[in-house]
Amino acid sequence: MIVVNNARVLVVAVLSSLLLACGGSSDSDKKSESNVSPSPSVDIFIGESSAAKLSFDDFDAPILDAQSELELENTIRNFDYFRHVWGITERGEEDYAERPWGAYHRCVDEVYHTQTFEPVADGYYKYDAQELDLSRCMHFYYDTVDSIELIENDVRSTSFLVVKAYNDSGAAVDFSAMSLNAAVVLFDTVAELHYLLKSKYVTHRSTEKDYALGGTVVETWDSDQSFMISSHDDENKPCTVKNGSEGAFSNCAIYELDVENDKSVYSDDSFPETNDVTFELSKAHFNDVVGEKDAEFFSSGTVDFQFNGWVGQLMYHEGASPTYTANNGEQEYEGCINYDNYEGDPENDCYSNL
């Protein structure tokens, strides 16, 4: 269903861009480290935000859809956070006007940037956006699709972001009254960033008509998508990102759970009515990964991951493709992630070196 993919684009465009705009370490890291105290728990100013109350327990899916080895391979290859965050940031800086659904992305940005950061405690600043209504933005997307008509939609997003940053001299950065867009730009220039994001993205109901199959398909889609970045051991503590020519991304955990209920009714009696509920779970714990800013992948460190029923570990290597091993309780699987310039060339296929 196109709306499902579109919602995933929205989450990536708005939420993951916050993380992906954060770089690695610099030559001044040693200087800043001497001025930076350990990050305390930020639960003292969590407040009543529904997003801020997300915890590890919220990412235990009651049903985990089975994935084949090929599906696992595709999931890992397309999980953006496994690719070097700075490379992704650069690829994501294209002009929205040149992209499909450009007006849709601009609309989403405009809604999010109506909120600003405010100081809380101990040098931290928070961005607390409650129940932002993104429903009107969906119409820009449907304007690009010839055969689908949007009948009804209610799309809302709640986000809670906490940051504490230091510049090259070790001085704290002031985010007061900054828009989200301004803060994201600044994230890429600070020497060290302590970072916590909890976001709950909810589509209460979307209904559309698709006229492309020789008849009419009326599809109703309900989705609940939750996303969180925190430290490994405490959902109320931030992870640490360092900027510069070489980077570190340590003690960071990324959690994502998509629960989708998709119902389709066909005008052609040869197609029965369908009603599918699916769960997609992603967990990734980054263990002291480091790498050069312009590289596509980190050069060292590991990531412990879970994708639905598969659990495993991804390993970064100096000058080589990342490799991984995974287990679903019944079988073992090993694989790798090719560089972007692979382009199907067997000589560049990382699997040939496994």
Short mmCIF file of C-alpha atoms in Angstrom, two decimals:
data_model
loop_
_atom_site.label_atom_id
_atom_site.label_comp_id
_atom_site.label_asym_id
_atom_site.label_seq_id
_atom_site.Cartn_x
_atom_site.Cartn_y
_atom_site.Cartn_z
CA MET A 1 0.00 0.00 0.00
CA ILE A 2 1.45 3.36 -0.94
CA VAL A 3 0.37 5.14 2.23
CA VAL A 4 2.36 2.69 4.34
CA ASN A 5 5.55 3.48 2.48
CA ASN A 6 4.75 7.16 2.62
CA ALA A 7 4.36 7.08 6.39
CA ARG A 8 7.73 5.39 6.66
CA VAL A 9 9.20 8.20 4.52
CA LEU A 10 7.70 10.72 6.93
CA VAL A 11 9.29 9.09 9.96
CA VAL A 12 12.68 8.98 8.25
CA ALA A 13 12.43 12.53 6.89
CA VAL A 14 11.49 14.14 10.20
CA LEU A 15 12.81 11.91 12.97
CA SER A 16 15.84 10.07 11.66
CA SER A 17 17.16 13.29 10.14
CA LEU A 18 17.74 14.47 13.71
CA LEU A 19 20.12 11.61 14.37
CA LEU A 20 21.65 11.54 10.92
CA ALA A 21 22.60 15.19 11.17
CA CYS A 22 24.81 14.37 14.15
CA GLY A 23 28.43 13.76 13.21
CA GLY A 24 31.47 12.15 14.86
CA SER A 25 34.51 13.45 16.84
CA SER A 26 37.07 16.16 16.18
CA ASP A 27 40.67 16.98 17.03
CA SER A 28 39.33 19.00 19.96
CA ASP A 29 37.60 16.01 21.55
CA LYS A 30 40.22 15.66 24.27
CA LYS A 31 39.76 19.29 25.14
CA SER A 32 35.98 19.06 25.31
CA GLU A 33 36.04 15.79 27.25
CA SER A 34 37.88 17.48 30.10
CA ASN A 35 34.98 19.95 30.41
CA VAL A 36 32.07 17.55 29.95
CA SER A 37 30.45 15.87 32.92
CA PRO A 38 28.69 12.51 32.49
CA SER A 39 25.11 12.76 31.25
CA PRO A 40 22.65 12.23 34.11
CA SER A 41 19.22 10.74 33.68
CA VAL A 42 16.86 13.27 32.12
CA ASP A 43 13.70 11.82 33.64
CA ILE A 44 13.59 14.72 36.10
CA PHE A 45 12.14 16.88 33.33
CA ILE A 46 10.32 14.31 31.22
CA GLY A 47 6.97 15.90 32.04
CA GLU A 48 3.65 14.62 30.74
CA SER A 49 4.66 14.08 27.12
CA SER A 50 3.27 10.78 25.86
CA ALA A 51 6.33 10.41 23.65
CA ALA A 52 8.67 11.02 26.57
CA LYS A 53 7.04 8.17 28.48
CA LEU A 54 8.08 5.61 25.87
CA SER A 55 10.20 2.86 27.42
CA PHE A 56 11.97 -0.32 26.38
CA ASP A 57 8.83 -2.28 27.28
CA ASP A 58 6.88 -0.45 24.56
CA PHE A 59 9.00 -2.18 21.92
CA ASP A 60 8.07 -5.75 22.78
CA ALA A 61 5.81 -6.71 19.89
CA PRO A 62 3.08 -9.27 20.77
CA ILE A 63 3.39 -10.85 17.30
CA LEU A 64 6.60 -11.03 15.29
CA ASP A 65 6.03 -11.80 11.64
CA ALA A 66 8.40 -14.42 10.27
CA GLN A 67 11.05 -13.19 7.84
CA SER A 68 12.92 -15.23 5.26
CA GLU A 69 16.69 -14.94 4.86
CA LEU A 70 16.13 -12.71 1.83
CA GLU A 71 13.77 -10.44 3.78
CA LEU A 72 16.31 -10.21 6.59
CA GLU A 73 19.01 -9.30 4.09
CA ASN A 74 16.84 -6.55 2.59
CA THR A 75 15.93 -5.22 6.03
CA ILE A 76 19.56 -4.94 7.11
CA ARG A 77 20.67 -3.44 3.80
CA ASN A 78 17.94 -0.76 3.99
CA PHE A 79 18.32 0.06 7.70
CA ASP A 80 19.74 3.58 7.30
CA TYR A 81 21.44 3.73 10.67
CA PHE A 82 23.87 0.95 9.71
CA ARG A 83 25.34 3.20 7.04
CA HIS A 84 27.69 5.95 8.15
CA VAL A 85 25.52 8.76 9.52
CA TRP A 86 27.50 11.53 7.82
CA GLY A 87 27.29 9.92 4.38
CA ILE A 88 23.53 9.58 4.78
CA THR A 89 23.26 13.21 5.85
CA GLU A 90 25.06 14.38 2.74
CA ARG A 91 22.90 12.24 0.46
CA GLY A 92 19.82 13.61 2.21
CA GLU A 93 20.62 17.27 1.55
CA GLU A 94 19.16 17.36 -1.97
CA ASP A 95 16.72 20.15 -2.70
CA TYR A 96 13.24 18.99 -1.75
CA ALA A 97 11.93 20.64 -4.91
CA GLU A 98 13.87 18.11 -6.98
CA ARG A 99 12.37 15.12 -5.16
CA PRO A 100 9.05 13.38 -5.65
CA TRP A 101 6.57 14.60 -3.03
CA GLY A 102 8.68 17.73 -2.41
CA ALA A 103 5.67 19.78 -1.31
CA TYR A 104 4.74 17.02 1.11
CA HIS A 105 8.16 17.13 2.82
CA ARG A 106 8.10 20.92 3.02
CA CYS A 107 4.67 20.78 4.62
CA VAL A 108 5.91 18.36 7.28
CA ASP A 109 8.95 20.56 7.99
CA GLU A 110 6.73 23.62 8.39
CA VAL A 111 4.55 21.88 10.97
CA TYR A 112 7.49 20.61 13.02
CA HIS A 113 9.32 23.92 13.00
CA THR A 114 6.48 25.76 14.72
CA GLN A 115 7.83 24.37 18.02
CA THR A 116 11.06 25.61 19.66
CA PHE A 117 13.55 24.38 22.25
CA GLU A 118 13.45 25.53 25.86
CA PRO A 119 16.01 25.15 28.68
CA VAL A 120 15.21 22.59 31.36
CA ALA A 121 18.08 21.71 33.76
CA ASP A 122 21.79 20.92 33.96
CA GLY A 123 22.50 22.47 30.55
CA TYR A 124 19.82 20.43 28.75
CA TYR A 125 17.22 21.75 26.33
CA LYS A 126 14.05 20.02 25.24
CA TYR A 127 11.82 20.07 22.18
CA ASP A 128 8.31 18.91 23.13
CA ALA A 129 5.84 18.72 20.23
CA GLN A 130 2.49 17.26 21.26
CA GLU A 131 -0.06 15.88 18.79
CA LEU A 132 1.07 17.91 15.79
CA ASP A 133 -1.55 17.58 13.04
CA LEU A 134 0.08 16.45 9.79
CA SER A 135 -3.16 15.49 8.06
CA ARG A 136 -3.07 18.34 5.55
CA CYS A 137 0.40 17.28 4.37
CA MET A 138 -0.91 13.95 3.08
CA HIS A 139 -2.87 15.71 0.36
CA PHE A 140 0.38 16.96 -1.20
CA TYR A 141 1.50 13.36 -1.52
CA TYR A 142 -1.73 12.20 -3.13
CA ASP A 143 -1.53 15.02 -5.65
CA THR A 144 1.43 13.13 -7.16
CA VAL A 145 -0.52 9.86 -7.59
CA ASP A 146 -2.88 9.56 -10.57
CA SER A 147 -4.96 6.53 -9.63
CA ILE A 148 -5.48 6.97 -5.87
CA GLU A 149 -7.98 9.25 -4.19
CA LEU A 150 -7.66 10.09 -0.49
CA ILE A 151 -11.07 9.88 1.19
CA GLU A 152 -10.28 10.33 4.86
CA ASN A 153 -7.16 10.80 6.96
CA ASP A 154 -6.09 11.81 10.44
CA VAL A 155 -2.32 11.91 10.95
CA ARG A 156 -0.72 13.15 14.16
CA SER A 157 2.80 13.12 15.53
CA THR A 158 4.20 13.59 19.03
CA SER A 159 7.93 14.04 19.62
CA PHE A 160 10.14 14.67 22.62
CA LEU A 161 13.81 15.57 22.09
CA VAL A 162 16.44 16.42 24.73
CA VAL A 163 19.92 17.72 23.85
CA LYS A 164 23.03 18.98 25.58
CA ALA A 165 25.95 20.07 23.42
CA TYR A 166 29.48 21.49 23.70
CA ASN A 167 31.50 23.43 21.16
CA ASP A 168 35.20 22.97 20.33
CA SER A 169 36.29 24.98 23.36
CA GLY A 170 34.16 22.90 25.73
CA ALA A 171 31.54 25.62 26.27
CA ALA A 172 27.87 24.62 26.45
CA VAL A 173 25.69 25.44 23.42
CA ASP A 174 22.53 27.52 23.94
CA PHE A 175 19.47 26.11 22.09
CA SER A 176 16.97 28.51 23.68
CA ALA A 177 14.01 29.40 21.41
CA MET A 178 15.62 27.57 18.47
CA SER A 179 13.44 25.91 15.87
CA LEU A 180 13.99 22.26 15.10
CA ASN A 181 15.49 23.16 11.73
CA ALA A 182 18.02 25.55 13.26
CA ALA A 183 18.99 23.01 15.92
CA VAL A 184 19.54 20.23 13.36
CA VAL A 185 21.93 22.48 11.42
CA LEU A 186 23.80 23.25 14.63
CA PHE A 187 24.04 19.56 15.60
CA ASP A 188 26.51 19.05 12.77
CA THR A 189 28.92 21.70 14.11
CA VAL A 190 29.16 20.93 17.83
CA ALA A 191 32.06 18.93 19.24
CA GLU A 192 29.98 16.68 21.46
CA LEU A 193 26.27 16.01 21.71
CA HIS A 194 24.28 14.19 24.39
CA TYR A 195 21.11 13.18 22.65
CA LEU A 196 17.74 11.66 23.54
CA LEU A 197 14.76 11.33 21.22
CA LYS A 198 11.44 9.67 21.91
CA SER A 199 8.77 10.00 19.28
CA LYS A 200 5.37 8.43 18.83
CA TYR A 201 3.93 8.82 15.35
CA VAL A 202 0.28 7.82 15.03
CA THR A 203 -2.02 7.55 12.01
CA HIS A 204 -5.47 7.09 13.49
CA ARG A 205 -7.18 6.38 10.20
CA SER A 206 -6.57 6.74 6.48
CA THR A 207 -9.01 5.62 3.78
CA GLU A 208 -8.33 5.72 0.04
CA LYS A 209 -9.76 4.53 -3.27
CA ASP A 210 -7.48 2.96 -5.86
CA TYR A 211 -8.80 2.82 -9.43
CA ALA A 212 -5.72 1.21 -10.97
CA LEU A 213 -6.78 -2.46 -10.94
CA GLY A 214 -9.62 -2.38 -13.45
CA GLY A 215 -12.06 -1.69 -10.64
CA THR A 216 -12.07 0.07 -7.30
CA VAL A 217 -10.21 -0.93 -4.14
CA VAL A 218 -11.23 0.82 -0.94
CA GLU A 219 -8.44 0.50 1.59
CA THR A 220 -8.49 1.55 5.25
CA TRP A 221 -5.18 1.73 7.10
CA ASP A 222 -4.53 2.28 10.79
CA SER A 223 -0.95 2.55 12.00
CA ASP A 224 0.84 3.14 15.29
CA GLN A 225 4.56 3.83 14.87
CA SER A 226 6.88 4.37 17.85
CA PHE A 227 10.51 5.47 17.61
CA MET A 228 13.13 6.01 20.32
CA ILE A 229 16.84 6.81 20.67
CA SER A 230 18.43 6.52 24.10
CA SER A 231 21.33 4.95 25.95
CA HIS A 232 21.65 1.17 26.07
CA ASP A 233 20.66 0.66 29.67
CA ASP A 234 18.22 3.48 30.45
CA GLU A 235 15.50 4.85 28.17
CA ASN A 236 15.68 8.15 30.10
CA LYS A 237 19.39 8.75 29.48
CA PRO A 238 20.92 10.16 26.28
CA CYS A 239 23.53 8.57 24.06
CA THR A 240 26.71 10.42 23.03
CA VAL A 241 27.71 11.56 19.55
CA LYS A 242 30.99 13.32 18.70
CA ASN A 243 31.58 15.51 15.66
CA GLY A 244 34.54 16.07 13.40
CA SER A 245 36.81 14.39 10.87
CA GLU A 246 36.58 11.19 12.90
CA GLY A 247 33.46 10.28 14.79
CA ALA A 248 32.17 8.24 17.66
CA PHE A 249 28.63 7.03 18.21
CA SER A 250 28.59 5.31 21.59
CA ASN A 251 26.13 3.88 24.08
CA CYS A 252 23.26 4.56 21.69
CA ALA A 253 20.17 2.41 21.21
CA ILE A 254 17.61 2.84 18.42
CA TYR A 255 14.17 1.25 18.71
CA GLU A 256 11.34 1.27 16.18
CA LEU A 257 8.01 -0.57 16.17
CA ASP A 258 5.39 -0.30 13.41
CA VAL A 259 1.95 -1.82 14.05
CA GLU A 260 -0.22 -1.72 10.93
CA ASN A 261 -3.83 -2.76 10.35
CA ASP A 262 -4.67 -2.82 6.64
CA LYS A 263 -8.18 -3.63 5.35
CA SER A 264 -9.03 -3.79 1.62
CA VAL A 265 -12.43 -4.20 -0.04
CA TYR A 266 -12.47 -4.92 -3.81
CA SER A 267 -15.29 -4.03 -6.22
CA ASP A 268 -14.35 -7.09 -8.28
CA ASP A 269 -15.81 -10.17 -6.55
CA SER A 270 -12.87 -12.28 -7.74
CA PHE A 271 -10.73 -10.64 -5.00
CA PRO A 272 -11.83 -11.42 -1.43
CA GLU A 273 -11.84 -8.79 1.28
CA THR A 274 -8.57 -8.73 3.25
CA ASN A 275 -7.72 -7.59 6.77
CA ASP A 276 -4.05 -7.86 7.74
CA VAL A 277 -2.31 -6.86 10.97
CA THR A 278 1.49 -6.73 10.88
CA PHE A 279 4.25 -5.89 13.35
CA GLU A 280 7.71 -4.74 12.33
CA LEU A 281 10.27 -4.47 15.11
CA SER A 282 13.80 -3.03 14.88
CA LYS A 283 16.32 -2.77 17.72
CA ALA A 284 19.94 -1.67 17.36
CA HIS A 285 22.53 -1.17 20.13
CA PHE A 286 25.64 0.66 18.89
CA ASN A 287 28.82 -0.32 20.72
CA ASP A 288 31.54 2.35 20.37
CA VAL A 289 31.41 2.64 16.59
CA VAL A 290 33.91 5.07 15.04
CA GLY A 291 34.82 6.14 11.52
CA GLU A 292 35.93 8.91 9.21
CA LYS A 293 33.40 11.58 8.44
CA ASP A 294 33.25 11.08 4.67
CA ALA A 295 33.26 7.27 4.73
CA GLU A 296 30.11 5.35 3.89
CA PHE A 297 30.48 2.99 6.86
CA PHE A 298 32.04 3.17 10.29
CA SER A 299 35.49 1.54 10.45
CA SER A 300 35.22 -0.27 13.79
CA GLY A 301 32.75 -1.24 16.49
CA THR A 302 29.71 -3.49 16.58
CA VAL A 303 25.92 -3.26 16.63
CA ASP A 304 23.71 -5.78 18.42
CA PHE A 305 20.40 -5.92 16.56
CA GLN A 306 16.96 -7.53 16.39
CA PHE A 307 14.67 -7.48 13.36
CA ASN A 308 11.45 -9.27 14.22
CA GLY A 309 12.47 -12.85 15.07
CA TRP A 310 16.10 -12.47 13.97
CA VAL A 311 18.76 -11.44 16.49
CA GLY A 312 22.43 -10.95 15.70
CA GLN A 313 25.43 -8.66 15.54
CA LEU A 314 26.82 -6.43 12.82
CA MET A 315 30.60 -5.81 12.75
CA TYR A 316 32.40 -2.88 11.11
CA HIS A 317 35.83 -3.36 9.51
CA GLU A 318 38.57 -0.97 8.41
CA GLY A 319 38.43 -0.63 4.61
CA ALA A 320 35.88 -3.42 4.15
CA SER A 321 32.13 -3.95 4.08
CA PRO A 322 30.30 -4.54 7.37
CA THR A 323 29.47 -8.18 8.07
CA TYR A 324 26.80 -9.69 10.28
CA THR A 325 25.58 -12.94 11.77
CA ALA A 326 21.96 -13.64 12.75
CA ASN A 327 19.90 -16.40 14.35
CA ASN A 328 16.13 -16.90 14.39
CA GLY A 329 16.14 -19.81 16.84
CA GLU A 330 16.13 -22.38 14.06
CA GLN A 331 18.85 -21.34 11.67
CA GLU A 332 22.05 -19.30 11.46
CA TYR A 333 22.69 -16.77 8.71
CA GLU A 334 25.66 -14.58 7.82
CA GLY A 335 25.83 -11.72 5.38
CA CYS A 336 27.32 -8.31 4.60
CA ILE A 337 26.32 -4.85 3.32
CA ASN A 338 27.73 -3.79 -0.04
CA TYR A 339 29.06 -0.30 -0.66
CA ASP A 340 26.90 2.06 -2.75
CA ASN A 341 29.32 1.71 -5.68
CA TYR A 342 28.77 -2.06 -5.78
CA GLU A 343 26.27 -1.69 -8.67
CA GLY A 344 25.98 -5.43 -9.18
CA ASP A 345 29.64 -5.95 -10.06
CA PRO A 346 30.61 -9.47 -8.86
CA GLU A 347 34.17 -8.30 -8.15
CA ASN A 348 32.82 -5.74 -5.68
CA ASP A 349 30.28 -8.08 -4.08
CA CYS A 350 31.12 -8.35 -0.39
CA TYR A 351 29.56 -11.83 -0.28
CA SER A 352 32.47 -13.14 -2.35
CA ASN A 353 34.75 -12.47 0.63
CA LEU A 354 32.64 -14.18 3.29
#
